[in-house]
Short mmCIF file of C-alpha atoms in Angstrom, two decimals:
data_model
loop_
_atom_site.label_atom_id
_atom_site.label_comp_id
_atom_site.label_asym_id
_atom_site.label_seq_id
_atom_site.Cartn_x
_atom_site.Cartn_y
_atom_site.Cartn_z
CA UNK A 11 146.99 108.42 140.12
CA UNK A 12 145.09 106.70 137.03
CA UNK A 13 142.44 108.07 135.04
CA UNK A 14 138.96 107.04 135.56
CA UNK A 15 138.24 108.82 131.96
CA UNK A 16 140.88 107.82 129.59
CA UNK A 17 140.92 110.39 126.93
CA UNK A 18 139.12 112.76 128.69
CA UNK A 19 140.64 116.40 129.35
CA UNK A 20 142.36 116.08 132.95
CA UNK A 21 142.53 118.87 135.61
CA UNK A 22 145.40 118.59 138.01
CA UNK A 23 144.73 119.91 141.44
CA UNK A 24 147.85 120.66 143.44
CA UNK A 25 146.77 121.81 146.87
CA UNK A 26 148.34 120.89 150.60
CA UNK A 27 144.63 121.05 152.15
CA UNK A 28 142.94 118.11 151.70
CA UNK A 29 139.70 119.49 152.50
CA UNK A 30 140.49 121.63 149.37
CA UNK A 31 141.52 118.47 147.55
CA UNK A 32 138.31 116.71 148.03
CA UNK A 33 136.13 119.49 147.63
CA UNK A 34 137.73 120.60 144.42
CA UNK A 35 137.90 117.69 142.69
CA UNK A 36 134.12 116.50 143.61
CA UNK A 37 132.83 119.92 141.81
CA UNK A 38 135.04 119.14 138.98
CA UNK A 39 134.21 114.75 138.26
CA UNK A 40 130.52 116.12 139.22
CA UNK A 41 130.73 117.92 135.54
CA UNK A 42 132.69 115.15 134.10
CA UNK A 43 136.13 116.17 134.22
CA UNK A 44 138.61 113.75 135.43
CA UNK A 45 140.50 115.48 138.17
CA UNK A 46 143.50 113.95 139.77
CA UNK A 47 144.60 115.45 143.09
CA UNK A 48 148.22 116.13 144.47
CA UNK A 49 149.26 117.55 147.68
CA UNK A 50 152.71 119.16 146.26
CA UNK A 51 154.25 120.08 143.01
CA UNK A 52 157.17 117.37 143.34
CA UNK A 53 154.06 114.49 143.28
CA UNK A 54 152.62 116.39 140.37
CA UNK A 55 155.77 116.69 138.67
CA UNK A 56 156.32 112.21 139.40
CA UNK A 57 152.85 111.90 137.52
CA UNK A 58 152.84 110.43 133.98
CA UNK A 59 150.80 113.41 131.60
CA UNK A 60 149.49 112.31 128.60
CA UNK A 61 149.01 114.52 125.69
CA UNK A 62 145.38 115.19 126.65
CA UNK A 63 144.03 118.96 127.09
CA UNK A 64 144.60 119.45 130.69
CA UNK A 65 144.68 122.51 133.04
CA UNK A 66 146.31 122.89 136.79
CA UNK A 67 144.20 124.56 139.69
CA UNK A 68 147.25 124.88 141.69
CA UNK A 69 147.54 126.45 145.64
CA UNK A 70 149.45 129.98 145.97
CA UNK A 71 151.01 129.12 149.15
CA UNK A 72 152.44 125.15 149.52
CA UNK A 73 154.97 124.19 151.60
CA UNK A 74 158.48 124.58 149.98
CA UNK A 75 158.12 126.36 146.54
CA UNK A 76 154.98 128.62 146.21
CA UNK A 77 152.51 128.40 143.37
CA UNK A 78 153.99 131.72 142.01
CA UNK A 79 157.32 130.45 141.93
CA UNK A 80 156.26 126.93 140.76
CA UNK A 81 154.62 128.54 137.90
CA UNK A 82 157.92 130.43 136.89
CA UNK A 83 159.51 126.73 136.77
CA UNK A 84 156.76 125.24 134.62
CA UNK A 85 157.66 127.76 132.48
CA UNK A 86 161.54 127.62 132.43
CA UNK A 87 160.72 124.09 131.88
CA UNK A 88 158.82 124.58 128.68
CA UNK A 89 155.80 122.20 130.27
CA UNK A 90 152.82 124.15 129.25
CA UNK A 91 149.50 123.99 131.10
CA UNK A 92 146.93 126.87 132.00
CA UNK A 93 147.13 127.09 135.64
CA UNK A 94 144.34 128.25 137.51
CA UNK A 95 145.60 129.91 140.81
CA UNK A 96 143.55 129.50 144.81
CA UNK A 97 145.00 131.43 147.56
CA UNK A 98 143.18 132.22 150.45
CA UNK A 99 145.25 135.24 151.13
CA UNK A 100 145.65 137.04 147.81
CA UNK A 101 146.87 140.81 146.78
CA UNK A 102 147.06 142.64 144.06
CA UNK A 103 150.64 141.90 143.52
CA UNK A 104 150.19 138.43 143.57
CA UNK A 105 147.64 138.21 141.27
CA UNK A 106 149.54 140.71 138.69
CA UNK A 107 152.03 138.66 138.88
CA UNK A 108 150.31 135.52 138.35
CA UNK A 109 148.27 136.78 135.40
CA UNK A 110 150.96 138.90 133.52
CA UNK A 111 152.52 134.78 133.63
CA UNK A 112 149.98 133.38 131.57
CA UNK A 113 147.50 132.09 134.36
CA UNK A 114 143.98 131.79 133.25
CA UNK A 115 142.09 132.85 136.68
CA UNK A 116 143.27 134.10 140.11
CA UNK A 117 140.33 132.81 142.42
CA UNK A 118 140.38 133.60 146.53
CA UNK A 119 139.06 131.24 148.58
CA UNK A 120 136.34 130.58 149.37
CA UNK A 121 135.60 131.01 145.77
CA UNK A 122 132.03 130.56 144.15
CA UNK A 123 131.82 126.95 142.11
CA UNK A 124 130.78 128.30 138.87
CA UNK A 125 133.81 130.72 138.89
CA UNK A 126 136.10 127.65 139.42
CA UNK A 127 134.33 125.64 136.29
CA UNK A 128 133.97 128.83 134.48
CA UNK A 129 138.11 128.97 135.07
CA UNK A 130 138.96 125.35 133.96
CA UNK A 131 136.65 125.20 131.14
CA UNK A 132 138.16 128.50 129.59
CA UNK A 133 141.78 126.53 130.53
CA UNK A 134 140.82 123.49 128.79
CA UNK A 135 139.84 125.37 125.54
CA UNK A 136 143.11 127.10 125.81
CA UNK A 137 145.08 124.09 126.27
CA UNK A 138 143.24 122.54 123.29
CA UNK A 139 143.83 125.10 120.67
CA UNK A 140 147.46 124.70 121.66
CA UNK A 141 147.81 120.82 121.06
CA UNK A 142 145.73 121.83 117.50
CA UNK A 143 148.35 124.34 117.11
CA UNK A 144 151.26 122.40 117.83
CA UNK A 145 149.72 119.14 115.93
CA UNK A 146 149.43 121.72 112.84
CA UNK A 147 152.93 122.70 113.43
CA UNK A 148 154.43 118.89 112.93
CA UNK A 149 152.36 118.32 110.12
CA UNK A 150 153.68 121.70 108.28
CA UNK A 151 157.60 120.86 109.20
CA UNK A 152 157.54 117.42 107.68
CA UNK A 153 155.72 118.51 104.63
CA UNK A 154 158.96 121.22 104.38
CA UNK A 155 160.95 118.16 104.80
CA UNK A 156 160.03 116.75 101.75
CA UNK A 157 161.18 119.89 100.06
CA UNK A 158 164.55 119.97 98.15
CA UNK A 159 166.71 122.99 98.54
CA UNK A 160 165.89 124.77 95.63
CA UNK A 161 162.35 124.34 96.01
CA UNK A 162 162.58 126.00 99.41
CA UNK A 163 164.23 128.52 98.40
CA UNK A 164 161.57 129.31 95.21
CA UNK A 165 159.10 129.13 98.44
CA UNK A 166 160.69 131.66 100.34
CA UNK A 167 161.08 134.04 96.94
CA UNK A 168 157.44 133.24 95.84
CA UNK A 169 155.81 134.14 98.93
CA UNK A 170 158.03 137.12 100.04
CA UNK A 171 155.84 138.14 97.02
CA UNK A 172 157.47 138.12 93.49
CA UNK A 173 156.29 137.22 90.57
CA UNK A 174 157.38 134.10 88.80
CA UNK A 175 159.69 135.90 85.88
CA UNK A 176 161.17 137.74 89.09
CA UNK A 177 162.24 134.84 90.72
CA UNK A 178 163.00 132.80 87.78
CA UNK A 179 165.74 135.98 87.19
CA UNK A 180 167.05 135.51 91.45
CA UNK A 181 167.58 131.69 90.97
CA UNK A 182 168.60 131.41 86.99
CA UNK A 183 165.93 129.31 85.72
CA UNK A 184 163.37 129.78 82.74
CA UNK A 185 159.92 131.34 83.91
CA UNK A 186 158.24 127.67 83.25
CA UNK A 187 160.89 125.79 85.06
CA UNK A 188 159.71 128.10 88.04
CA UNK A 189 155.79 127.64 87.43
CA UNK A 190 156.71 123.47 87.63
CA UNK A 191 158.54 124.32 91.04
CA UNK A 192 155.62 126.52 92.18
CA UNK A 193 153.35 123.67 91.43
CA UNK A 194 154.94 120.99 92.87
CA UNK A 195 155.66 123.10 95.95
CA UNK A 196 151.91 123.68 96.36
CA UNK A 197 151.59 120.09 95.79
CA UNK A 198 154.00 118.83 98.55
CA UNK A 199 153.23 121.67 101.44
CA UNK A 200 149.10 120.98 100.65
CA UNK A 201 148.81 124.49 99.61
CA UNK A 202 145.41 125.13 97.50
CA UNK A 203 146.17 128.63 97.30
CA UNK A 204 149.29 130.98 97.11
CA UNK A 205 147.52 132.51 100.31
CA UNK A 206 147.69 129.50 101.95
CA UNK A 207 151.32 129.02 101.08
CA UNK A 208 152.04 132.33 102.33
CA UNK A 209 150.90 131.81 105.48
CA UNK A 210 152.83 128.13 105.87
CA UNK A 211 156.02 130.35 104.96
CA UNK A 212 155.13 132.61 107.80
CA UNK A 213 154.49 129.99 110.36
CA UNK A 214 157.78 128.12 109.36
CA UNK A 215 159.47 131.44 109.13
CA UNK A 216 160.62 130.98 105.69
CA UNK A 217 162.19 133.71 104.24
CA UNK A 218 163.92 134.34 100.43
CA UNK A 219 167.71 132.84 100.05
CA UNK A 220 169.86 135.77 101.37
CA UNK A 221 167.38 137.90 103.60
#
């Protein structure tokens, strides 16, 4: 199904009720989401996602694979999308298990509307600070690409914390051969601090030569 609102963040509504279908997605475009509606995970799996923050209110029970179990593939899958869970026959097991899986909201039908929008607007946010995250990610591995060897490993010694006669002693160079390193490491990994290089290291799990 196409988008009415390219670039706009997408809610996928999985749900063998079509009564549920229509209703759903009518409270969500009424707020100006674009919601596209599927009445099993196998069509929602044959639809096209584009890297867009998106969420998926998706039915417990469906006809094959439940929600539950659905959710567990997602996952196994490594497709990543805050799922926002309607059952019209929930327990408490079901919904700790649903939860404890990531899901953002457990609602029972008949559910109140502001719950719902409450739901996919938390979902959204989440699913936006991931593609941030991940964006952030690719832009810190191919500034380590430009690295050469030895000034990854002067990374991993500086920010495990030593000073620059310390590490010039680990890696047998002259304390101003190190500083020049330092610098242009800084320089490549857009680093205005040695804070901010220290936290790089962590998120790229860089670690001294050795450890």
């Amino acid at each position: 199904m196409k988008s009415d609102n390219p670039g706009k963040p997408i809610v996928f509504v999985v749900d063998d009720d079509p009564l549920v279908r229509g209703s759903v997605s009518s409270l969500l475009r009424s707020v100006g989401w674009d919601a596209r509606v599927f009445a099993s995970t196998s069509e929602f799996l044959a639809e096209q996602r584009p890297a867009l923050p998106s969420c998926l209110v998706l039915d417990v029970r469906l006809p094959g694979v439940s929600g539950l179990d659905f959710q567990a593939e997602l996952s196994k899958s490594d497709i990543r999308v805050p799922i926002i869970f309607l059952t019209g026959h929930g327990d408490i097991p079901m919904t700790v298990r649903a939860m404890k899986a990531g899901a953002v909201e457990f609602l029972t039908k008949p559910f109140r509307e502001q719950d719902l929008l409450d739901a996919v607007k938390l979902a959204l946010e989440r699913d936006q600070s991931r593609i941030e995250a991940d964006r952030a990610s690719l832009v810190l591995k191919s500034r380590l690409e430009t690295l050469t060897e030895r000034e990854r490993d002067i990374m991993g010694l500086v920010t495990s914390g030593l000073m620059n006669k310390q590490v010039a002693g680990k890696v047998n160079l002259s304390e101003i051969t190190v500083k020049v390193h330092r610098g242009r490491i800084m320089q490549k990994m857009g680093a205005k601090t040695l804070a901010d290089l220290v936290r790089m290291a962590e998120a790229l799990n860089i670690r001294p030569p050795g450890s």
